[in-house]
Coordinates of C-alpha atoms (C1' of nucleotides) in Angstrom, one line a residue:
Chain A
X1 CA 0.0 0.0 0.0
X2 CA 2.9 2.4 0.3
X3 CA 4.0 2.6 -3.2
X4 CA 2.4 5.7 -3.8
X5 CA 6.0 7.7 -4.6
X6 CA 7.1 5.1 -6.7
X7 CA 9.7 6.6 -9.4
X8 CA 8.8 5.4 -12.9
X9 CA 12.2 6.2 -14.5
X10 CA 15.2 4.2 -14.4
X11 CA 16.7 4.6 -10.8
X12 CA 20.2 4.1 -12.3
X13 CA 20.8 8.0 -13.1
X14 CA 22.3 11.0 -11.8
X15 CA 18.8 13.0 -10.1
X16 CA 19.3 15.9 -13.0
X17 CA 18.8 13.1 -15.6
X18 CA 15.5 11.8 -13.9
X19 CA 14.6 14.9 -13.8
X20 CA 15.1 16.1 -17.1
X21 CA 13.7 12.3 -18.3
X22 CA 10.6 13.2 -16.6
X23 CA 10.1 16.7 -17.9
X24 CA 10.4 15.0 -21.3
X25 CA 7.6 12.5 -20.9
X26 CA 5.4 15.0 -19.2
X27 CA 5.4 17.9 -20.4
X28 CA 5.4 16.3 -23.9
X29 CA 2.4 14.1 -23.0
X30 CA 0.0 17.1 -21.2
X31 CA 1.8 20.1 -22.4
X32 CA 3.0 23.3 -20.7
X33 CA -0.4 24.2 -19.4
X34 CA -1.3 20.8 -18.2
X35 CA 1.8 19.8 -16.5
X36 CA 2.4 20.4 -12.7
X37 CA 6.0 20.6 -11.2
X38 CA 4.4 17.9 -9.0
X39 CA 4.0 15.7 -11.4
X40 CA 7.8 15.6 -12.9
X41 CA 8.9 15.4 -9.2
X42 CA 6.8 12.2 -8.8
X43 CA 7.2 10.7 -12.2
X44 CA 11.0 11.1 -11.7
X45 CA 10.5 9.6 -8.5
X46 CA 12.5 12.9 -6.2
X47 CA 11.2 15.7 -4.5
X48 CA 9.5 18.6 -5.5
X49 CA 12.6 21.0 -4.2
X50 CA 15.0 19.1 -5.9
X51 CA 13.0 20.3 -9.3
X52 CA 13.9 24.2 -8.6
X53 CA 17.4 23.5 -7.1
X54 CA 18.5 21.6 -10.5
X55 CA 16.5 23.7 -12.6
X56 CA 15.2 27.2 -11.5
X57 CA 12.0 27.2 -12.7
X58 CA 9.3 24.7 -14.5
X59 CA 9.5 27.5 -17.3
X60 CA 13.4 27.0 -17.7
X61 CA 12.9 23.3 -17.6
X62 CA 10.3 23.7 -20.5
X63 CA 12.6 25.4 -22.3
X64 CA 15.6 23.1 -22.3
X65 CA 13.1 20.1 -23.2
X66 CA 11.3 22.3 -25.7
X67 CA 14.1 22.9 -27.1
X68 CA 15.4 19.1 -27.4
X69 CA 12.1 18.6 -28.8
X70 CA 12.5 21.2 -31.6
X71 CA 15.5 19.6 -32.6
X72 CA 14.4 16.4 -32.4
X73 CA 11.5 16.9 -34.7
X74 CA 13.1 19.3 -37.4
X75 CA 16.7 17.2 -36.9
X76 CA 15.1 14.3 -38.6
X77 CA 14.7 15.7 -41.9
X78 CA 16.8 18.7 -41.9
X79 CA 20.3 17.0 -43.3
X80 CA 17.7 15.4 -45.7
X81 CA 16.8 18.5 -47.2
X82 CA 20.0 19.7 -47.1
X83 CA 22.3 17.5 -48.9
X84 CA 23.0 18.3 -52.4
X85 CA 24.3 15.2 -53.2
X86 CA 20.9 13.0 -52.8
X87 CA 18.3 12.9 -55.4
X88 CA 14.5 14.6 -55.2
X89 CA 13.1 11.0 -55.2
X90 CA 15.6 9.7 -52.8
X91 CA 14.9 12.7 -50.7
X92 CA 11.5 12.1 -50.5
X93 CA 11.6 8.2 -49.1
X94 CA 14.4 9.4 -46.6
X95 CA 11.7 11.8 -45.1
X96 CA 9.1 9.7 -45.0
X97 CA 10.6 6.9 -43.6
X98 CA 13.0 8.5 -41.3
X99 CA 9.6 10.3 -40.0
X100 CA 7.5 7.3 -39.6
X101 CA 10.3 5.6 -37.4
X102 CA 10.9 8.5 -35.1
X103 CA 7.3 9.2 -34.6
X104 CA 6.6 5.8 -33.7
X105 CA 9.0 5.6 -31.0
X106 CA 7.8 9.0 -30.2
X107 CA 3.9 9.4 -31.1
X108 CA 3.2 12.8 -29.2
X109 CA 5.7 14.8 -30.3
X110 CA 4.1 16.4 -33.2
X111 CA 1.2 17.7 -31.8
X112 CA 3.4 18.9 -29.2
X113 CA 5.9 20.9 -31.0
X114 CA 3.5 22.4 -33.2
X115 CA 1.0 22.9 -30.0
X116 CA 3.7 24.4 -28.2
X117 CA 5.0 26.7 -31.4
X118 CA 1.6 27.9 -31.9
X119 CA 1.5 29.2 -27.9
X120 CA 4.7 30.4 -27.7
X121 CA 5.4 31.6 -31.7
X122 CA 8.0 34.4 -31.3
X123 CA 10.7 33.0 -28.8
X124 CA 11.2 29.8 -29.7
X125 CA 10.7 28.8 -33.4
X126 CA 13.5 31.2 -34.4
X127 CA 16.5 29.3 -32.4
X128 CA 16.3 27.3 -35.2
X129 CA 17.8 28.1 -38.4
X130 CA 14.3 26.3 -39.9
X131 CA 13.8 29.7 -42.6
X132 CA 17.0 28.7 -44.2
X133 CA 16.4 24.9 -44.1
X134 CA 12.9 25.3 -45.3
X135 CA 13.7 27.9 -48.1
X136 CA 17.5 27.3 -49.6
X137 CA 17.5 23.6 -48.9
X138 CA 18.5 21.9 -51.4
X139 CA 15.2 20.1 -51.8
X140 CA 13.5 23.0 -52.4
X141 CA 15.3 23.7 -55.2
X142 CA 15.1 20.4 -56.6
X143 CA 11.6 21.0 -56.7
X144 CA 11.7 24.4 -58.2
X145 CA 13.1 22.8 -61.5
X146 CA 11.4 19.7 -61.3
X147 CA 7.9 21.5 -61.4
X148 CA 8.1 25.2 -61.8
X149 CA 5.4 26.3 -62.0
X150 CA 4.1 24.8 -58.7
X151 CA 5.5 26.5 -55.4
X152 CA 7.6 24.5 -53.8
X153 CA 6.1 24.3 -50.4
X154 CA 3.0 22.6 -51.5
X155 CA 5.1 19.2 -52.2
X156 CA 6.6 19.4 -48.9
X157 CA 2.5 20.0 -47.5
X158 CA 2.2 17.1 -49.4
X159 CA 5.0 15.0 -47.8
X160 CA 4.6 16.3 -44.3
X161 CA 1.1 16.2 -44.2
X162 CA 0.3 12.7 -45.3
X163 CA 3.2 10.9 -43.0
X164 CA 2.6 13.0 -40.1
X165 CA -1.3 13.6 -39.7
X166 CA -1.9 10.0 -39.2
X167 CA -0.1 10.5 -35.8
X168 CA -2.1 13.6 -34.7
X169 CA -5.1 12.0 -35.7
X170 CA -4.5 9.0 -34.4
X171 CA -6.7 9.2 -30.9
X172 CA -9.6 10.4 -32.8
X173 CA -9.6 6.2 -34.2
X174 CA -8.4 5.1 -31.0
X175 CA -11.9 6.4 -29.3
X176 CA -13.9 4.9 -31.9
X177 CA -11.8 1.3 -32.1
X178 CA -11.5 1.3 -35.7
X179 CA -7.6 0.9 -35.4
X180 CA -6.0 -0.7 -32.6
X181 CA -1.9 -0.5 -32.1
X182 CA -0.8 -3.2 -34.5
X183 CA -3.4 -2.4 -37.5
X184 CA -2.0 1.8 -36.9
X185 CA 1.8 0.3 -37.1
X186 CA 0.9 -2.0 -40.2
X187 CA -1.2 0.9 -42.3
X188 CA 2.2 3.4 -41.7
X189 CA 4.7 0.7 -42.8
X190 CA 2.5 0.4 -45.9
X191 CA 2.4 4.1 -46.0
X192 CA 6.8 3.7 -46.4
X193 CA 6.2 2.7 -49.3
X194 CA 3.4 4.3 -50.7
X195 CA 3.7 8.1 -50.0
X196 CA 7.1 8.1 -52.0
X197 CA 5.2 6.5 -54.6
X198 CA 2.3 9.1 -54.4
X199 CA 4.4 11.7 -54.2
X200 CA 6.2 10.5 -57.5
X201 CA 3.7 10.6 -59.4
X202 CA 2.4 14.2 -58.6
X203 CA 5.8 15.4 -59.6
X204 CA 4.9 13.7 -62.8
X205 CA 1.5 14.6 -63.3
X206 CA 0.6 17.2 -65.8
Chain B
X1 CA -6.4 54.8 -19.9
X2 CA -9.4 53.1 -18.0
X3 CA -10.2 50.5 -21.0
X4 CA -8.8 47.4 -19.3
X5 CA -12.0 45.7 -19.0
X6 CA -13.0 46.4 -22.3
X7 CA -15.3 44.0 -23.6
X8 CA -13.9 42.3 -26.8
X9 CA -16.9 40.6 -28.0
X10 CA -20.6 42.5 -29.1
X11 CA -21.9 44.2 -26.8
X12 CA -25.6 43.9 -28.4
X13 CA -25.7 40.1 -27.3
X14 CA -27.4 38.2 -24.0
X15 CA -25.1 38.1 -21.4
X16 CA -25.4 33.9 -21.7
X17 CA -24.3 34.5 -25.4
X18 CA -21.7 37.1 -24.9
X19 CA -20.0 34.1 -22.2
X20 CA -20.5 31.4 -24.8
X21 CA -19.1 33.5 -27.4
X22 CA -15.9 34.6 -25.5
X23 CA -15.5 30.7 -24.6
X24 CA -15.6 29.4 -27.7
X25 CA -12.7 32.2 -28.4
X26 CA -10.6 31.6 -25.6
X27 CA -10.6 28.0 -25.2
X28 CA -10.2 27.2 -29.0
X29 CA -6.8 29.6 -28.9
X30 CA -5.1 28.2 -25.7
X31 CA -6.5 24.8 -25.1
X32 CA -8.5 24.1 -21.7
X33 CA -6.1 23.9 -19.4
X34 CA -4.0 27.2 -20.2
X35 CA -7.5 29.2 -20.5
X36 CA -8.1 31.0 -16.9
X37 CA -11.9 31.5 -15.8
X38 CA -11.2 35.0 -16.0
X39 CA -10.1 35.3 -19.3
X40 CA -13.1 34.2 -20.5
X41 CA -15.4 36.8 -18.3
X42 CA -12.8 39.7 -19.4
X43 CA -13.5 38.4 -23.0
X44 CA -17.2 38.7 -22.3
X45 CA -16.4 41.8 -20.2
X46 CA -18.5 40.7 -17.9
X47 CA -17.8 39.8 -14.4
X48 CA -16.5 36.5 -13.5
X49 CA -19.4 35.2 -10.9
X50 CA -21.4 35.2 -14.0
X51 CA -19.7 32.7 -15.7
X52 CA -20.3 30.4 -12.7
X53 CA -24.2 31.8 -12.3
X54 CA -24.8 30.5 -16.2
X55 CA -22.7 28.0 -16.5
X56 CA -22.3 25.9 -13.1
X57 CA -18.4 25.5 -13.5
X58 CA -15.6 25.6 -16.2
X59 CA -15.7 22.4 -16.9
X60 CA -19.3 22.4 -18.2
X61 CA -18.8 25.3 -20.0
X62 CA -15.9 24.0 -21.3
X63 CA -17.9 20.5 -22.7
X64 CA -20.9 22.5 -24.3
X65 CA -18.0 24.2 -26.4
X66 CA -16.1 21.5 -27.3
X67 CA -18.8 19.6 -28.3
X68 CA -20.2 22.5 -30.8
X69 CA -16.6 22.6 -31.8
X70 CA -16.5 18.9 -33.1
X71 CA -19.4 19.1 -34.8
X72 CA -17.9 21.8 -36.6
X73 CA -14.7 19.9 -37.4
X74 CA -16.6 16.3 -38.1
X75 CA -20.0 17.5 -39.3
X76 CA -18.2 19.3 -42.4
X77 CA -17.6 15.7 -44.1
X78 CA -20.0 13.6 -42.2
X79 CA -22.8 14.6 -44.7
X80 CA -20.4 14.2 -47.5
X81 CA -19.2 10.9 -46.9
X82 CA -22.6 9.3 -46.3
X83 CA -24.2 10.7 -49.4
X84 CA -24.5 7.5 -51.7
X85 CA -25.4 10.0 -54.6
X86 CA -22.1 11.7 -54.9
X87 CA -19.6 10.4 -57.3
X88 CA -16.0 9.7 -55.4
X89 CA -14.0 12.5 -57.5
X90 CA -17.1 14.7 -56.2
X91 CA -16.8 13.6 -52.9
X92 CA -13.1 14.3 -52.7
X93 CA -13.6 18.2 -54.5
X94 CA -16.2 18.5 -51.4
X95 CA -14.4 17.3 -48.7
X96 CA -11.0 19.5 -49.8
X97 CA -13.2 22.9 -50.7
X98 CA -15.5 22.4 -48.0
X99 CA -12.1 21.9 -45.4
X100 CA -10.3 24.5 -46.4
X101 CA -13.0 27.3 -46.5
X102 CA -13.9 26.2 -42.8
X103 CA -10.6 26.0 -41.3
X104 CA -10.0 29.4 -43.0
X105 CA -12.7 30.6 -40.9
X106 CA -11.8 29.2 -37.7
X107 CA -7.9 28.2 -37.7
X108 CA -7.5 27.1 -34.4
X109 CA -9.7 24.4 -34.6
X110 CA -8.3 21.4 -36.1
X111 CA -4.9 21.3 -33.5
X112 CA -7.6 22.3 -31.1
X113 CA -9.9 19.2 -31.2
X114 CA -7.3 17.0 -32.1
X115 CA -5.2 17.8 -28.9
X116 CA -8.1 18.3 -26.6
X117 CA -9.5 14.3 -28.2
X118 CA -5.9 13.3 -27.7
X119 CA -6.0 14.7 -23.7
X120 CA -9.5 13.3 -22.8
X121 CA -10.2 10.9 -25.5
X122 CA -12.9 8.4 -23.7
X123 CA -15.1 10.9 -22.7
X124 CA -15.2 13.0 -25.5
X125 CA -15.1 11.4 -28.9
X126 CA -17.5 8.8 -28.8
X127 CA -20.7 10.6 -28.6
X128 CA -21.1 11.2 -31.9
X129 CA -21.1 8.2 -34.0
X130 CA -17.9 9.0 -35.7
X131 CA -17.1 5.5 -36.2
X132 CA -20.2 4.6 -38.6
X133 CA -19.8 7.8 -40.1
X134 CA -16.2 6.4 -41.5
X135 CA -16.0 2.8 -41.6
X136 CA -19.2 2.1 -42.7
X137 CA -19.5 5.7 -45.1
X138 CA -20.6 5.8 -49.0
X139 CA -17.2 7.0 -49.2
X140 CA -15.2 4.4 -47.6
X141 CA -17.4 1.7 -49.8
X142 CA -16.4 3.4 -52.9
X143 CA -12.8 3.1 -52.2
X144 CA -12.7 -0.4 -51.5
X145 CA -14.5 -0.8 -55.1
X146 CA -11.9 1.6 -56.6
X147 CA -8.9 0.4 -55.2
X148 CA -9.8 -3.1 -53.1
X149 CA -6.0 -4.1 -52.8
X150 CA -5.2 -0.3 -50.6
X151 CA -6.7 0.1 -47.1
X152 CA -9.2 2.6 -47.8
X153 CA -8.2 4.9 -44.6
X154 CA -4.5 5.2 -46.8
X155 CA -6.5 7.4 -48.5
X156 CA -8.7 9.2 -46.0
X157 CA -5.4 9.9 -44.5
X158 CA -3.6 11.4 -48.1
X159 CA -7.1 13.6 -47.9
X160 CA -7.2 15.1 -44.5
X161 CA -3.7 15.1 -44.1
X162 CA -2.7 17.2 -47.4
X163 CA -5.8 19.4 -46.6
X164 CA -5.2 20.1 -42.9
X165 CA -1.9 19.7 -42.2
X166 CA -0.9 23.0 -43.9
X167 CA -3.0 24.7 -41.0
X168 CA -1.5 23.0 -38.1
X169 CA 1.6 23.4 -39.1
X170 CA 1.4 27.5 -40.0
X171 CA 3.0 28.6 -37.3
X172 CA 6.0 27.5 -37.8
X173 CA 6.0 29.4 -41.3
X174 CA 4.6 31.6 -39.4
X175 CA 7.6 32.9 -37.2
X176 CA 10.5 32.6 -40.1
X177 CA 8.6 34.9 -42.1
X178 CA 8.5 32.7 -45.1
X179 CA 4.3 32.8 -45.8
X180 CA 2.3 35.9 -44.7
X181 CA -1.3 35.7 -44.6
X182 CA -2.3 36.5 -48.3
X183 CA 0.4 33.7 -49.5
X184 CA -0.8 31.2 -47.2
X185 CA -4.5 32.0 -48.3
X186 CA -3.5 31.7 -52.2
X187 CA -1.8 28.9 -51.4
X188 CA -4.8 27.0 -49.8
X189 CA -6.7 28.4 -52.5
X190 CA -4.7 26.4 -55.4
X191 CA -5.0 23.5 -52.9
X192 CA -8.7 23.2 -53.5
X193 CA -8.1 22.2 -57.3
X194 CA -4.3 20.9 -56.9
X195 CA -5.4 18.4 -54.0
X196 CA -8.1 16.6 -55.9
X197 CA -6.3 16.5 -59.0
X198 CA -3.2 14.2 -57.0
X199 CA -6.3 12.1 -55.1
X200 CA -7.4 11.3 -58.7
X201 CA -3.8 10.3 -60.1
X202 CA -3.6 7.9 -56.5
X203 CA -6.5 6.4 -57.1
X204 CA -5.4 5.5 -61.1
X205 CA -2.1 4.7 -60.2
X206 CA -0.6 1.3 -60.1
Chain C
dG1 C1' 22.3 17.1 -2.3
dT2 C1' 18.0 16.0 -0.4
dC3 C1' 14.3 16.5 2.4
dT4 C1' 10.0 18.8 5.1
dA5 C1' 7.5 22.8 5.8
dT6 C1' 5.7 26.8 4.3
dA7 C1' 5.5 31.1 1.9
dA8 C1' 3.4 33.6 -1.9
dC9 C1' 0.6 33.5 -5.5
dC10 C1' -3.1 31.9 -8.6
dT11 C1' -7.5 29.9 -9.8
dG12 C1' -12.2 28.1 -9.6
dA13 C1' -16.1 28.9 -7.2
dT14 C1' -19.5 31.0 -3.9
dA15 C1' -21.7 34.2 -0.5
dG16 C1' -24.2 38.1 0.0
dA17 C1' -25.3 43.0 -1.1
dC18 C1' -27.8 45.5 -4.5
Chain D
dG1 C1' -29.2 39.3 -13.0
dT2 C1' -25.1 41.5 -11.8
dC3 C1' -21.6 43.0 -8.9
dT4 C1' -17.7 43.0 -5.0
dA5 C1' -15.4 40.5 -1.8
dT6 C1' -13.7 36.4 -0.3
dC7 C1' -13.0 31.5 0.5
dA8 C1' -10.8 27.0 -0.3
dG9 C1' -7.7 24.5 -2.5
dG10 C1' -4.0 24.0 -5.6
dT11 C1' 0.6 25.4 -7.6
dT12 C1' 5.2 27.3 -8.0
dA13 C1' 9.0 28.4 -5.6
dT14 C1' 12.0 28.9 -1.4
dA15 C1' 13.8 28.7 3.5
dG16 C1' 16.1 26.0 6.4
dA17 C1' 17.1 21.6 8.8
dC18 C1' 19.9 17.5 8.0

DNA sequence: GTCTATAACCTGATAGAC
DNA sequence: GTCTATCAGGTTATAGAC
């Protein structure tokens, strides 16, 4: 009956690390809002004061998670775009699947980051040099002479929008059992495969 | 410089409306749990006892709007996918046009239903029969017939996803400056004929 | 470094005058 | 119906003992 404190990370690491570890899965879980300092303290299995002595504040622990969390989610594909050397169609599989594997192992993410960029807009999108990926990538260009006279950014909507929404969608076909875990994790390994192929054939189409 | 408590919404409204109105504002931009009782009462500017006197709590105020709000975000296809009479290209026109022009309206909403689904999922989303409105739609039947070999929800997904992604994901084209508001709307505008067009070539393709 | 206790503040909700 | 004042409980953050 007295279990009731019991840490749920591994107990194996230094306090700022089960800290930190918590903040991740909280915050990223309920949000900024949401999230009590009360619940990191208890998911990381320490005391509340040991929250502010590591880290001053829940907002500067936000921030260095936030932050980890940007990166994670524009890291995937950023070198993608990037590289010179790869070509448009091999681009375009890399993204997806490189996508589709880090959102599985991390299924709230997205609506996170993009939840979190919508509250918070001016300070922290811009750490990131994301205007420059975005605009002068490589792939972008790519694009512009594949199909010129369609802007750029409505093949990356394209990409994005098909490998990602499934994920932010996904409780709404959770509630209504149409999809359990292992049908979800089948349709988006099919979806590896297909979205290049989709995608393909719009760069094609007249 | 005595305007603080200006009242943001019309003033020409019941004082049960103007609350309802400022709600549905306020809780569709920050979410439930970052929106503050008083927010909403400054909103209605009206005082914040009368938020409690006509609605008995937050929380019930906060259900009556979220429950108008998925109506709005489901019942803009539900009719659409049911209707037997509609020929699938039509049905995909609809569901784009019909999207776009909403969301256009009301911005927020999609990341706002999906998150607040995602945070209370078994309450929520099951009261309206969302499931029979998809599995067992016109629409859904006409794909299997089209395309019986593809999970029909691969292409639900391309839909919704190329449709409403671009919206969740504006603000982080937002903060680098790379879309103001008359590109993004042109943009969502060529959307409405470029999405359907692709839809068609997936559904030919082999 | 870690804990308990508590300060200081915020938030939802209500009492009671008008 | 509408307001002011206030309560009760929760939340972030800190003081101080160990």
């Amino acid at each position: 009956m007295a279990m009731k404190k019991k840490a749920r990370t591994e107990p194996n690491l230094s306090t700022e690390e089960k800290i930190i570890e918590a903040a991740r899965k909280v915050f990223t879980k309920k949000g900024y809002s949401a999230t009590r300092t009360r619940d990191i303290a208890e998911e990381a299995g320490i005391n509340l004061a040991l929250l502010n002595y590591y880290f001053r504040s829940k907002q500067k622990l936000f921030e260095q998670v936030m932050a980890e969390k940007m990166h994670q989610f524009f890291g995937t594909i950023a070198p993608v775009l990037m590289d010179s050397t790869t070509k448009l169609e091999d681009k375009i599989t890399l993204i997806v699947t490189r996508y589709i594997d880090m959102i599985t192992e991390n299924p709230d993410l997205p609506i996170f980051v993009l939840n979190e960029i919508k509250n918070n807009s001016a300070r922290l999108a811009d750490r990131m040099h994301i205007k420059s990926i975005i605009i002068n990538s490589s792939f972008v260009q790519q694009l512009k002479e594949r199909r010129p006279e369609i802007h750029p950014l409505h093949f990356l909507f394209n990409i994005l929008g098909m490998t990602i929404f499934p994920f932010i969608a996904r409780p709404v076909f959770d509630v209504i059992d149409a999809l359990n875990e292992r049908e979800f994790k089948t349709l988006m390994e099919e979806r590896k495969k297909l979205i290049p192929t989709w995608v393909k054939g719009m760069l094609r189409a007249k």
